[in-house]
mmCIF file of C-alpha atoms and ligand atoms in Angstrom:
data_model
loop_
_atom_site.group_PDB
_atom_site.id
_atom_site.type_symbol
_atom_site.label_atom_id
_atom_site.label_comp_id
_atom_site.label_asym_id
_atom_site.label_seq_id
_atom_site.Cartn_x
_atom_site.Cartn_y
_atom_site.Cartn_z
ATOM 1 C CA MET Q 18 -15.805 15.457 1.698
ATOM 2 C CA PRO Q 19 -13.179 12.703 1.549
ATOM 3 C CA ILE Q 20 -10.350 12.956 4.066
ATOM 4 C CA VAL Q 21 -6.832 11.871 3.160
ATOM 5 C CA ALA Q 22 -3.597 11.418 5.122
ATOM 6 C CA VAL Q 23 -0.828 13.086 3.136
ATOM 7 C CA ILE Q 24 2.954 12.995 3.212
ATOM 8 C CA PRO Q 25 3.575 16.574 1.963
ATOM 9 C CA LYS Q 26 7.269 16.040 1.218
ATOM 10 C CA PRO Q 27 10.082 13.657 2.200
ATOM 11 C CA ASN Q 28 10.813 13.530 5.946
ATOM 12 C CA SER Q 29 7.650 15.437 6.852
ATOM 13 C CA PRO Q 30 5.010 13.996 9.157
ATOM 14 C CA VAL Q 31 1.714 12.840 7.754
ATOM 15 C CA GLU Q 32 -1.068 15.451 7.856
ATOM 16 C CA LEU Q 33 -4.806 15.221 7.224
ATOM 17 C CA ARG Q 34 -6.523 17.131 4.429
ATOM 18 C CA GLU Q 35 -10.019 17.396 3.067
ATOM 19 C CA VAL Q 36 -10.285 17.021 -0.686
ATOM 20 C CA PRO Q 37 -13.226 17.310 -3.067
ATOM 21 C CA GLU Q 38 -14.962 14.151 -4.200
ATOM 22 C CA PRO Q 39 -13.725 13.229 -7.688
ATOM 23 C CA GLU Q 40 -15.821 13.363 -10.835
ATOM 24 C CA LEU Q 41 -16.054 9.711 -11.892
ATOM 25 C CA GLU Q 42 -14.898 8.852 -15.408
ATOM 26 C CA GLN Q 43 -16.709 6.164 -17.412
ATOM 27 C CA ASN Q 44 -16.014 2.653 -15.964
ATOM 28 C CA SER Q 45 -14.515 3.851 -12.719
ATOM 29 C CA ALA Q 46 -15.590 3.712 -9.086
ATOM 30 C CA LEU Q 47 -15.287 5.338 -5.703
ATOM 31 C CA LEU Q 48 -14.211 2.994 -2.904
ATOM 32 C CA ARG Q 49 -15.117 3.615 0.737
ATOM 33 C CA VAL Q 50 -12.001 2.409 2.558
ATOM 34 C CA GLU Q 51 -12.400 -0.069 5.416
ATOM 35 C CA LEU Q 52 -8.721 -0.918 5.974
ATOM 36 C CA SER Q 53 -5.423 0.067 4.380
ATOM 37 C CA GLU Q 54 -2.024 -1.336 5.123
ATOM 38 C CA VAL Q 55 1.031 0.371 6.596
ATOM 39 C CA CYS Q 56 4.170 -1.441 5.471
ATOM 40 C CA GLY Q 57 7.921 -0.947 5.290
ATOM 41 C CA THR Q 58 7.549 0.649 1.864
ATOM 42 C CA ASP Q 59 5.534 3.485 3.420
ATOM 43 C CA VAL Q 60 8.375 4.126 5.856
ATOM 44 C CA HIS Q 61 10.776 4.397 2.895
ATOM 45 C CA VAL Q 62 8.348 6.709 1.080
ATOM 46 C CA GLN Q 63 8.032 8.954 4.126
ATOM 47 C CA ARG Q 64 11.819 9.152 4.423
ATOM 48 C CA GLY Q 65 12.243 9.934 0.703
ATOM 49 C CA ARG Q 66 14.197 6.761 0.014
ATOM 50 C CA LEU Q 67 12.188 5.492 -2.948
ATOM 51 C CA GLU Q 68 12.685 6.731 -6.508
ATOM 52 C CA GLY Q 69 9.867 8.160 -8.624
ATOM 53 C CA VAL Q 70 7.557 9.147 -5.770
ATOM 54 C CA PRO Q 71 5.541 12.315 -6.462
ATOM 55 C CA TYR Q 72 4.856 14.362 -3.310
ATOM 56 C CA PRO Q 73 2.446 15.293 -1.850
ATOM 57 C CA LEU Q 74 1.399 11.667 -1.641
ATOM 58 C CA VAL Q 75 -1.358 9.661 0.042
ATOM 59 C CA PRO Q 76 0.276 6.355 1.087
ATOM 60 C CA GLY Q 77 -1.467 2.993 1.218
ATOM 61 C CA HIS Q 78 -1.064 0.517 -1.634
ATOM 62 C CA VAL Q 79 -3.102 -2.401 -0.326
ATOM 63 C CA SER Q 80 -6.604 -1.588 0.838
ATOM 64 C CA VAL Q 81 -10.021 -3.139 1.331
ATOM 65 C CA GLY Q 82 -13.329 -1.355 1.126
ATOM 66 C CA ARG Q 83 -16.814 -1.248 -0.310
ATOM 67 C CA LEU Q 84 -17.687 0.143 -3.707
ATOM 68 C CA GLU Q 85 -19.665 3.254 -2.885
ATOM 69 C CA LYS Q 86 -20.311 4.532 -6.405
ATOM 70 C CA ILE Q 87 -19.771 2.992 -9.821
ATOM 71 C CA ARG Q 88 -20.014 4.875 -13.084
ATOM 72 C CA GLY Q 89 -20.460 2.664 -16.142
ATOM 73 C CA GLU Q 90 -19.391 -0.923 -15.581
ATOM 74 C CA ILE Q 91 -16.455 -2.511 -13.835
ATOM 75 C CA VAL Q 92 -15.918 -6.260 -13.966
ATOM 76 C CA ASP Q 93 -13.727 -8.838 -12.265
ATOM 77 C CA VAL Q 94 -11.242 -11.160 -13.984
ATOM 78 C CA GLU Q 95 -14.092 -13.556 -14.766
ATOM 79 C CA ARG Q 96 -16.018 -10.704 -16.416
ATOM 80 C CA ARG Q 97 -18.648 -10.607 -13.651
ATOM 81 C CA PRO Q 98 -19.788 -7.033 -13.074
ATOM 82 C CA PHE Q 99 -19.332 -5.430 -9.653
ATOM 83 C CA SER Q 100 -22.229 -3.773 -7.834
ATOM 84 C CA GLU Q 101 -22.262 -0.868 -5.452
ATOM 85 C CA GLY Q 102 -21.839 -2.240 -1.912
ATOM 86 C CA ASP Q 103 -19.469 -5.075 -2.930
ATOM 87 C CA ARG Q 104 -16.415 -5.562 -0.724
ATOM 88 C CA VAL Q 105 -13.275 -5.523 -2.850
ATOM 89 C CA THR Q 106 -9.557 -5.082 -2.864
ATOM 90 C CA PHE Q 107 -7.665 -3.984 -5.952
ATOM 91 C CA LEU Q 108 -4.226 -4.401 -7.484
ATOM 92 C CA ALA Q 109 -2.251 -1.257 -6.657
ATOM 93 C CA VAL Q 110 -0.292 -1.620 -9.877
ATOM 94 C CA HIS Q 111 -2.191 0.256 -12.570
ATOM 95 C CA ARG Q 112 -1.563 0.837 -16.267
ATOM 96 C CA THR Q 113 0.721 -2.149 -16.879
ATOM 97 C CA CYS Q 114 0.642 -1.630 -20.635
ATOM 98 C CA ASN Q 115 0.702 -5.144 -22.070
ATOM 99 C CA SER Q 116 2.239 -3.664 -25.211
ATOM 100 C CA CYS Q 117 5.865 -2.844 -24.354
ATOM 101 C CA TRP Q 118 9.007 -4.942 -24.743
ATOM 102 C CA TYR Q 119 9.038 -5.956 -21.051
ATOM 103 C CA CYS Q 120 5.362 -6.931 -21.043
ATOM 104 C CA LEU Q 121 5.341 -8.814 -24.332
ATOM 105 C CA VAL Q 122 8.844 -10.126 -25.004
ATOM 106 C CA ALA Q 123 10.396 -10.560 -21.552
ATOM 107 C CA LYS Q 124 6.984 -11.396 -19.992
ATOM 108 C CA ALA Q 125 8.140 -9.469 -16.928
ATOM 109 C CA SER Q 126 5.239 -7.089 -16.385
ATOM 110 C CA THR Q 127 6.613 -5.930 -13.011
ATOM 111 C CA ARG Q 128 9.346 -4.146 -15.027
ATOM 112 C CA CYS Q 129 6.870 -2.401 -17.376
ATOM 113 C CA PRO Q 130 7.963 1.252 -17.557
ATOM 114 C CA GLN Q 131 4.351 2.429 -17.922
ATOM 115 C CA ARG Q 132 3.116 0.999 -14.634
ATOM 116 C CA LYS Q 133 1.883 3.286 -11.884
ATOM 117 C CA VAL Q 134 1.256 2.226 -8.302
ATOM 118 C CA TYR Q 135 -1.489 3.599 -6.062
ATOM 119 C CA GLY Q 136 0.035 5.008 -2.877
ATOM 120 C CA ILE Q 137 3.601 4.950 -4.267
ATOM 121 C CA THR Q 138 3.981 6.464 -7.742
ATOM 122 C CA TYR Q 139 0.542 8.099 -7.994
ATOM 123 C CA GLY Q 140 0.600 11.310 -5.956
ATOM 124 C CA LEU Q 141 -2.221 13.474 -4.654
ATOM 125 C CA ASP Q 142 -2.126 15.428 -7.937
ATOM 126 C CA ASP Q 143 -3.286 12.240 -9.682
ATOM 127 C CA GLY Q 144 -6.439 12.140 -7.550
ATOM 128 C CA LEU Q 145 -7.563 10.053 -4.580
ATOM 129 C CA CYS Q 146 -4.927 7.391 -5.213
ATOM 130 C CA GLY Q 147 -3.800 6.170 -1.799
ATOM 131 C CA GLY Q 148 -5.429 4.020 0.847
ATOM 132 C CA TRP Q 149 -4.825 6.140 3.970
ATOM 133 C CA ALA Q 150 -8.059 7.944 3.278
ATOM 134 C CA THR Q 151 -11.774 7.635 3.642
ATOM 135 C CA HIS Q 152 -12.071 7.120 -0.121
ATOM 136 C CA ILE Q 153 -10.005 5.891 -3.072
ATOM 137 C CA TYR Q 154 -10.752 6.671 -6.694
ATOM 138 C CA LEU Q 155 -10.542 3.444 -8.710
ATOM 139 C CA LYS Q 156 -9.534 4.754 -12.117
ATOM 140 C CA PRO Q 157 -10.709 3.012 -15.305
ATOM 141 C CA GLY Q 158 -8.627 -0.137 -15.839
ATOM 142 C CA THR Q 159 -8.005 -0.776 -12.125
ATOM 143 C CA ARG Q 160 -8.200 -4.521 -11.401
ATOM 144 C CA SER Q 161 -10.514 -5.227 -8.473
ATOM 145 C CA ILE Q 162 -11.007 -8.539 -6.702
ATOM 146 C CA ARG Q 163 -14.216 -9.512 -4.922
ATOM 147 C CA LEU Q 164 -13.720 -10.501 -1.282
ATOM 148 C CA ALA Q 165 -16.070 -12.931 0.393
ATOM 149 C CA GLY Q 166 -14.655 -12.800 3.929
ATOM 150 C CA GLN Q 167 -13.885 -10.101 6.459
ATOM 151 C CA SER Q 168 -11.522 -7.228 5.676
ATOM 152 C CA GLU Q 169 -9.254 -8.285 8.556
ATOM 153 C CA THR Q 170 -8.876 -11.788 7.097
ATOM 154 C CA PHE Q 171 -7.598 -10.381 3.830
ATOM 155 C CA MET Q 172 -5.319 -7.900 5.566
ATOM 156 C CA ALA Q 173 -3.611 -10.678 7.531
ATOM 157 C CA GLY Q 174 -1.969 -11.525 4.203
ATOM 158 C CA GLY Q 175 -1.947 -7.924 2.990
ATOM 159 C CA CYS Q 176 0.727 -6.625 0.690
ATOM 160 C CA ALA Q 177 3.385 -9.018 1.975
ATOM 161 C CA LEU Q 178 1.514 -12.080 0.731
ATOM 162 C CA PRO Q 179 1.711 -11.411 -3.041
ATOM 163 C CA THR Q 180 5.346 -10.351 -2.625
ATOM 164 C CA SER Q 181 6.229 -13.545 -0.789
ATOM 165 C CA LEU Q 182 4.153 -15.650 -3.219
ATOM 166 C CA HIS Q 183 6.285 -14.250 -6.017
ATOM 167 C CA ALA Q 184 9.498 -14.971 -4.081
ATOM 168 C CA VAL Q 185 8.441 -18.548 -3.305
ATOM 169 C CA GLU Q 186 7.556 -19.030 -6.979
ATOM 170 C CA ARG Q 187 11.010 -17.729 -7.984
ATOM 171 C CA GLY Q 188 12.609 -20.121 -5.487
ATOM 172 C CA GLU Q 189 11.086 -23.179 -7.209
ATOM 173 C CA ILE Q 190 10.938 -24.993 -3.871
ATOM 174 C CA LYS Q 191 10.668 -28.754 -4.322
ATOM 175 C CA ILE Q 192 8.742 -31.153 -2.069
ATOM 176 C CA GLY Q 193 10.991 -32.052 0.853
ATOM 177 C CA ASP Q 194 13.363 -29.085 0.460
ATOM 178 C CA SER Q 195 14.881 -27.243 3.382
ATOM 179 C CA VAL Q 196 14.065 -23.554 3.127
ATOM 180 C CA LEU Q 197 15.795 -20.746 4.991
ATOM 181 C CA VAL Q 198 14.015 -17.406 5.310
ATOM 182 C CA LEU Q 199 16.142 -14.422 6.281
ATOM 183 C CA GLY Q 200 13.943 -11.753 7.869
ATOM 184 C CA SER Q 201 10.910 -12.065 10.133
ATOM 185 C CA GLY Q 202 8.845 -9.103 8.961
ATOM 186 C CA PRO Q 203 5.538 -9.646 7.146
ATOM 187 C CA VAL Q 204 7.217 -10.807 3.896
ATOM 188 C CA GLY Q 205 9.453 -13.260 5.778
ATOM 189 C CA VAL Q 206 6.629 -14.651 7.908
ATOM 190 C CA ASN Q 207 4.378 -15.035 4.855
ATOM 191 C CA ALA Q 208 7.185 -16.828 3.016
ATOM 192 C CA VAL Q 209 7.457 -19.236 5.974
ATOM 193 C CA THR Q 210 3.710 -19.939 5.814
ATOM 194 C CA LEU Q 211 3.747 -20.583 2.081
ATOM 195 C CA ALA Q 212 6.877 -22.738 2.078
ATOM 196 C CA ALA Q 213 5.857 -24.821 5.103
ATOM 197 C CA HIS Q 214 2.167 -25.371 4.409
ATOM 198 C CA LEU Q 215 1.594 -24.913 0.703
ATOM 199 C CA ARG Q 216 4.842 -25.556 -1.108
ATOM 200 C CA GLY Q 217 5.945 -28.820 0.502
ATOM 201 C CA ALA Q 218 9.159 -27.822 2.260
ATOM 202 C CA SER Q 219 10.184 -30.373 4.883
ATOM 203 C CA ARG Q 220 12.056 -27.905 7.111
ATOM 204 C CA VAL Q 221 11.618 -24.163 7.182
ATOM 205 C CA LEU Q 222 14.122 -22.109 9.175
ATOM 206 C CA CYS Q 223 13.968 -18.406 9.913
ATOM 207 C CA ILE Q 224 16.627 -15.952 11.078
ATOM 208 C CA GLY Q 225 15.387 -12.547 12.224
ATOM 209 C CA ALA Q 226 14.391 -10.353 15.157
ATOM 210 C CA PRO Q 227 12.854 -9.315 17.513
ATOM 211 C CA GLU Q 228 11.713 -12.342 19.509
ATOM 212 C CA THR Q 229 7.991 -11.563 19.026
ATOM 213 C CA ARG Q 230 8.407 -11.779 15.260
ATOM 214 C CA LEU Q 231 10.364 -15.013 15.548
ATOM 215 C CA ALA Q 232 7.468 -16.419 17.578
ATOM 216 C CA ALA Q 233 5.171 -15.429 14.692
ATOM 217 C CA ALA Q 234 7.531 -17.233 12.279
ATOM 218 C CA ARG Q 235 7.367 -20.391 14.399
ATOM 219 C CA GLU Q 236 3.589 -20.154 14.540
ATOM 220 C CA ALA Q 237 3.618 -19.788 10.743
ATOM 221 C CA GLY Q 238 5.498 -23.072 10.393
ATOM 222 C CA ALA Q 239 9.219 -22.495 10.999
ATOM 223 C CA VAL Q 240 10.689 -25.532 12.813
ATOM 224 C CA ALA Q 241 13.544 -23.450 14.228
ATOM 225 C CA THR Q 242 14.420 -19.760 14.450
ATOM 226 C CA LEU Q 243 17.543 -17.811 15.342
ATOM 227 C CA ASN Q 244 17.787 -14.283 16.723
ATOM 228 C CA ILE Q 245 20.001 -12.072 14.565
ATOM 229 C CA ASP Q 246 20.707 -9.698 17.482
ATOM 230 C CA THR Q 247 22.482 -12.347 19.519
ATOM 231 C CA HIS Q 248 24.226 -14.368 16.776
ATOM 232 C CA ASP Q 249 26.911 -13.065 14.423
ATOM 233 C CA GLU Q 250 27.383 -14.253 10.853
ATOM 234 C CA ALA Q 251 29.631 -17.182 11.823
ATOM 235 C CA ALA Q 252 27.153 -18.355 14.459
ATOM 236 C CA ARG Q 253 24.290 -18.079 11.963
ATOM 237 C CA LEU Q 254 26.213 -20.117 9.380
ATOM 238 C CA SER Q 255 27.007 -22.936 11.767
ATOM 239 C CA TRP Q 256 23.404 -22.954 13.007
ATOM 240 C CA VAL Q 257 22.069 -23.269 9.449
ATOM 241 C CA ARG Q 258 24.549 -26.045 8.659
ATOM 242 C CA ALA Q 259 23.657 -27.933 11.837
ATOM 243 C CA GLN Q 260 19.988 -27.766 10.766
ATOM 244 C CA THR Q 261 20.615 -28.951 7.196
ATOM 245 C CA GLY Q 262 22.881 -31.978 7.355
ATOM 246 C CA GLY Q 263 25.969 -29.794 7.184
ATOM 247 C CA ARG Q 264 25.198 -28.536 3.658
ATOM 248 C CA GLY Q 265 23.156 -25.333 3.975
ATOM 249 C CA ALA Q 266 19.580 -24.670 2.861
ATOM 250 C CA ASP Q 267 18.293 -25.940 -0.478
ATOM 251 C CA VAL Q 268 16.524 -22.618 -1.033
ATOM 252 C CA THR Q 269 17.079 -19.319 0.798
ATOM 253 C CA ILE Q 270 14.695 -16.375 0.605
ATOM 254 C CA GLU Q 271 16.184 -13.035 1.677
ATOM 255 C CA ALA Q 272 13.513 -10.655 3.016
ATOM 256 C CA THR Q 273 15.442 -8.280 5.265
ATOM 257 C CA GLY Q 274 16.342 -5.008 3.539
ATOM 258 C CA ALA Q 275 19.951 -5.233 4.782
ATOM 259 C CA PRO Q 276 22.514 -5.531 1.938
ATOM 260 C CA GLU Q 277 24.803 -7.829 3.971
ATOM 261 C CA ALA Q 278 21.947 -10.337 4.180
ATOM 262 C CA VAL Q 279 22.362 -10.934 0.440
ATOM 263 C CA THR Q 280 25.877 -12.336 0.796
ATOM 264 C CA GLN Q 281 24.823 -14.231 3.905
ATOM 265 C CA ALA Q 282 21.950 -15.751 1.937
ATOM 266 C CA MET Q 283 24.495 -17.010 -0.604
ATOM 267 C CA ARG Q 284 26.744 -18.445 2.114
ATOM 268 C CA PHE Q 285 23.914 -20.089 4.038
ATOM 269 C CA THR Q 286 22.681 -21.938 0.925
ATOM 270 C CA ARG Q 287 24.012 -25.329 -0.098
ATOM 271 C CA ASP Q 288 26.134 -25.812 -3.219
ATOM 272 C CA ALA Q 289 23.903 -25.816 -6.328
ATOM 273 C CA GLY Q 290 21.047 -24.329 -4.306
ATOM 274 C CA THR Q 291 18.807 -21.347 -5.040
ATOM 275 C CA VAL Q 292 18.759 -17.871 -3.503
ATOM 276 C CA VAL Q 293 15.911 -15.388 -3.972
ATOM 277 C CA ILE Q 294 16.469 -11.719 -3.133
ATOM 278 C CA VAL Q 295 13.178 -9.959 -2.376
ATOM 279 C CA GLY Q 296 14.052 -7.695 0.572
ATOM 280 C CA GLN Q 297 16.159 -5.071 -1.218
ATOM 281 C CA TYR Q 298 13.264 -2.822 -2.230
ATOM 282 C CA THR Q 299 15.224 0.371 -1.570
ATOM 283 C CA ASP Q 300 18.870 1.272 -2.061
ATOM 284 C CA HIS Q 301 20.774 0.723 1.191
ATOM 285 C CA GLY Q 302 24.188 0.714 -0.467
ATOM 286 C CA ASP Q 303 26.752 -1.768 -1.697
ATOM 287 C CA VAL Q 304 28.053 -4.990 -0.281
ATOM 288 C CA SER Q 305 31.006 -7.082 -1.395
ATOM 289 C CA PHE Q 306 31.295 -10.828 -1.869
ATOM 290 C CA ASN Q 307 33.836 -13.271 -3.210
ATOM 291 C CA PRO Q 308 32.734 -14.276 -6.724
ATOM 292 C CA HIS Q 309 34.782 -17.470 -6.635
ATOM 293 C CA LEU Q 310 33.839 -18.748 -3.186
ATOM 294 C CA ASP Q 311 30.346 -17.341 -2.749
ATOM 295 C CA LEU Q 312 28.942 -17.795 -6.236
ATOM 296 C CA ASN Q 313 30.773 -19.629 -9.003
ATOM 297 C CA LYS Q 314 32.321 -22.478 -7.022
ATOM 298 C CA LYS Q 315 29.036 -22.953 -5.177
ATOM 299 C CA HIS Q 316 27.202 -23.295 -8.514
ATOM 300 C CA LEU Q 317 24.474 -21.076 -7.023
ATOM 301 C CA ASP Q 318 21.335 -19.828 -8.693
ATOM 302 C CA VAL Q 319 20.742 -16.276 -7.362
ATOM 303 C CA ARG Q 320 17.533 -14.551 -8.444
ATOM 304 C CA GLY Q 321 16.088 -11.109 -7.887
ATOM 305 C CA CYS Q 322 12.359 -10.683 -7.347
ATOM 306 C CA TRP Q 323 10.721 -7.336 -8.043
ATOM 307 C CA GLY Q 324 7.141 -6.516 -7.018
ATOM 308 C CA SER Q 325 4.228 -8.741 -7.856
ATOM 309 C CA ASP Q 326 1.667 -8.992 -10.609
ATOM 310 C CA PHE Q 327 -2.058 -9.678 -10.738
ATOM 311 C CA SER Q 328 -1.561 -13.456 -10.531
ATOM 312 C CA HIS Q 329 0.186 -13.182 -7.146
ATOM 313 C CA PHE Q 330 -2.368 -10.745 -5.803
ATOM 314 C CA TYR Q 331 -5.280 -12.866 -7.019
ATOM 315 C CA ARG Q 332 -3.857 -16.138 -5.670
ATOM 316 C CA GLY Q 333 -3.083 -14.441 -2.346
ATOM 317 C CA ALA Q 334 -6.676 -13.212 -1.999
ATOM 318 C CA GLN Q 335 -8.004 -16.717 -2.764
ATOM 319 C CA LEU Q 336 -5.633 -18.354 -0.277
ATOM 320 C CA VAL Q 337 -6.503 -16.174 2.700
ATOM 321 C CA SER Q 338 -10.214 -16.735 2.128
ATOM 322 C CA GLU Q 339 -9.862 -20.506 1.573
ATOM 323 C CA LYS Q 340 -7.346 -21.137 4.370
ATOM 324 C CA PRO Q 341 -7.691 -18.273 6.865
ATOM 325 C CA GLU Q 342 -6.314 -20.490 9.659
ATOM 326 C CA LEU Q 343 -2.836 -20.248 8.109
ATOM 327 C CA TRP Q 344 -2.827 -16.501 8.740
ATOM 328 C CA ALA Q 345 -4.421 -16.587 12.196
ATOM 329 C CA GLY Q 346 -1.110 -15.739 13.872
ATOM 330 C CA MET Q 347 -0.580 -12.566 11.853
ATOM 331 C CA LYS Q 348 -1.507 -9.996 14.445
ATOM 332 C CA LEU Q 349 -2.936 -6.715 13.156
ATOM 333 C CA ASN Q 350 -2.581 -3.410 14.999
ATOM 334 C CA SER Q 351 -5.051 -0.819 13.794
ATOM 335 C CA TYR Q 352 -4.782 2.970 13.872
ATOM 336 C CA ASP Q 353 -7.207 5.658 12.802
ATOM 337 C CA LEU Q 354 -6.174 8.277 10.238
ATOM 338 C CA GLU Q 355 -5.216 10.746 12.990
ATOM 339 C CA ASN Q 356 -2.630 8.262 14.263
ATOM 340 C CA ALA Q 357 -0.956 7.502 10.938
ATOM 341 C CA ASN Q 358 2.361 8.898 12.213
ATOM 342 C CA ALA Q 359 2.313 6.531 15.182
ATOM 343 C CA ALA Q 360 1.593 3.637 12.807
ATOM 344 C CA LEU Q 361 4.579 4.610 10.645
ATOM 345 C CA SER Q 362 6.974 4.828 13.559
ATOM 346 C CA ASP Q 363 5.732 1.533 15.069
ATOM 347 C CA VAL Q 364 6.401 -0.175 11.716
ATOM 348 C CA ALA Q 365 9.778 1.547 11.316
ATOM 349 C CA GLU Q 366 10.878 0.366 14.768
ATOM 350 C CA GLY Q 367 9.472 -3.141 14.340
ATOM 351 C CA ARG Q 368 7.224 -2.702 17.381
ATOM 352 C CA VAL Q 369 4.308 -4.333 15.556
ATOM 353 C CA LEU Q 370 4.209 -7.159 13.023
ATOM 354 C CA LYS Q 371 1.569 -5.516 10.891
ATOM 355 C CA ALA Q 372 -0.112 -2.124 11.114
ATOM 356 C CA ILE Q 373 -3.312 -1.098 9.378
ATOM 357 C CA ILE Q 374 -5.161 2.173 9.013
ATOM 358 C CA LYS Q 375 -8.864 2.022 9.812
ATOM 359 C CA PRO Q 376 -10.285 5.342 8.603
HETATM 360 ZN ZN1 ZN R 419 4.445 -2.690 -20.464
HETATM 361 ZN ZN1 ZN R 420 3.591 -2.904 1.014
#
């Protein structure tokens, strides 16, 4: 029988349960999980800080495994059918409708009200829909991607890679730009990699903590880093200016989760520059800024960035298999299902860069 790690309700520890194997619908599959990610979102889910989460819930929204059973036919984006035994990952976002106003008129499918996310808005009552488990049920319509390389290679990018791909895309970084990344978690470090090696930035800077994560940011391509714990806002601002000809960064990507980082991102960016906000995935409260000084007079372009779509996930999977060396510094710490609580607390405390469950 499949085993799942469940968050029974907000602020409760994860517990293991045995559940019956699902009856497969036509054009669906059962995935034997090899690895599933533990990310900051799971910490928020466990603490009840995310809206629309149905408990009990099996976390894990980015996973890799082998197709154990297929009923009917499932195909990839090039219409090639999958076979049992194939190693795949799949887009956690399911049921994007492609028929609502957001999907068709705004072309912003990440705001589709119909979308459901494995491990976040699908609960245990919806079936085997989270990755911290021996098995995941890939419902009809789930978009799988074939993986050529090792599971670990893909997980080095993990769920942070599509998110940061989307943020870098929103930032419209130009060749030769200076890019400032606020935050040195997986999204921040991935944004450094993309900006420095694949998007043509001349200088990538990163402000974050702790020192081990800043070392990862430098390995990913940051030319200079600054520790947030030992430098206040004024010190950060003068550091950024000293690194950017006195002007501030051309593009700043905020990937911290701290509301005050949003105003700092605006202040650390040059006049007529671009700011992308991707780190405010949960509600940590309000922050105030001066609309004249921080926004209008600076002629700033400030953009939000919510989630990611299939294109980001697909491109991310291609990139890690084509250029695995760019993710070699992304250290993975693995935990078995029994130690899911330890994984959560290590991620919450920033003791590891990236944690994965290996059931
Ligand atoms: Zn829609
Ligand atoms: Zn995630």
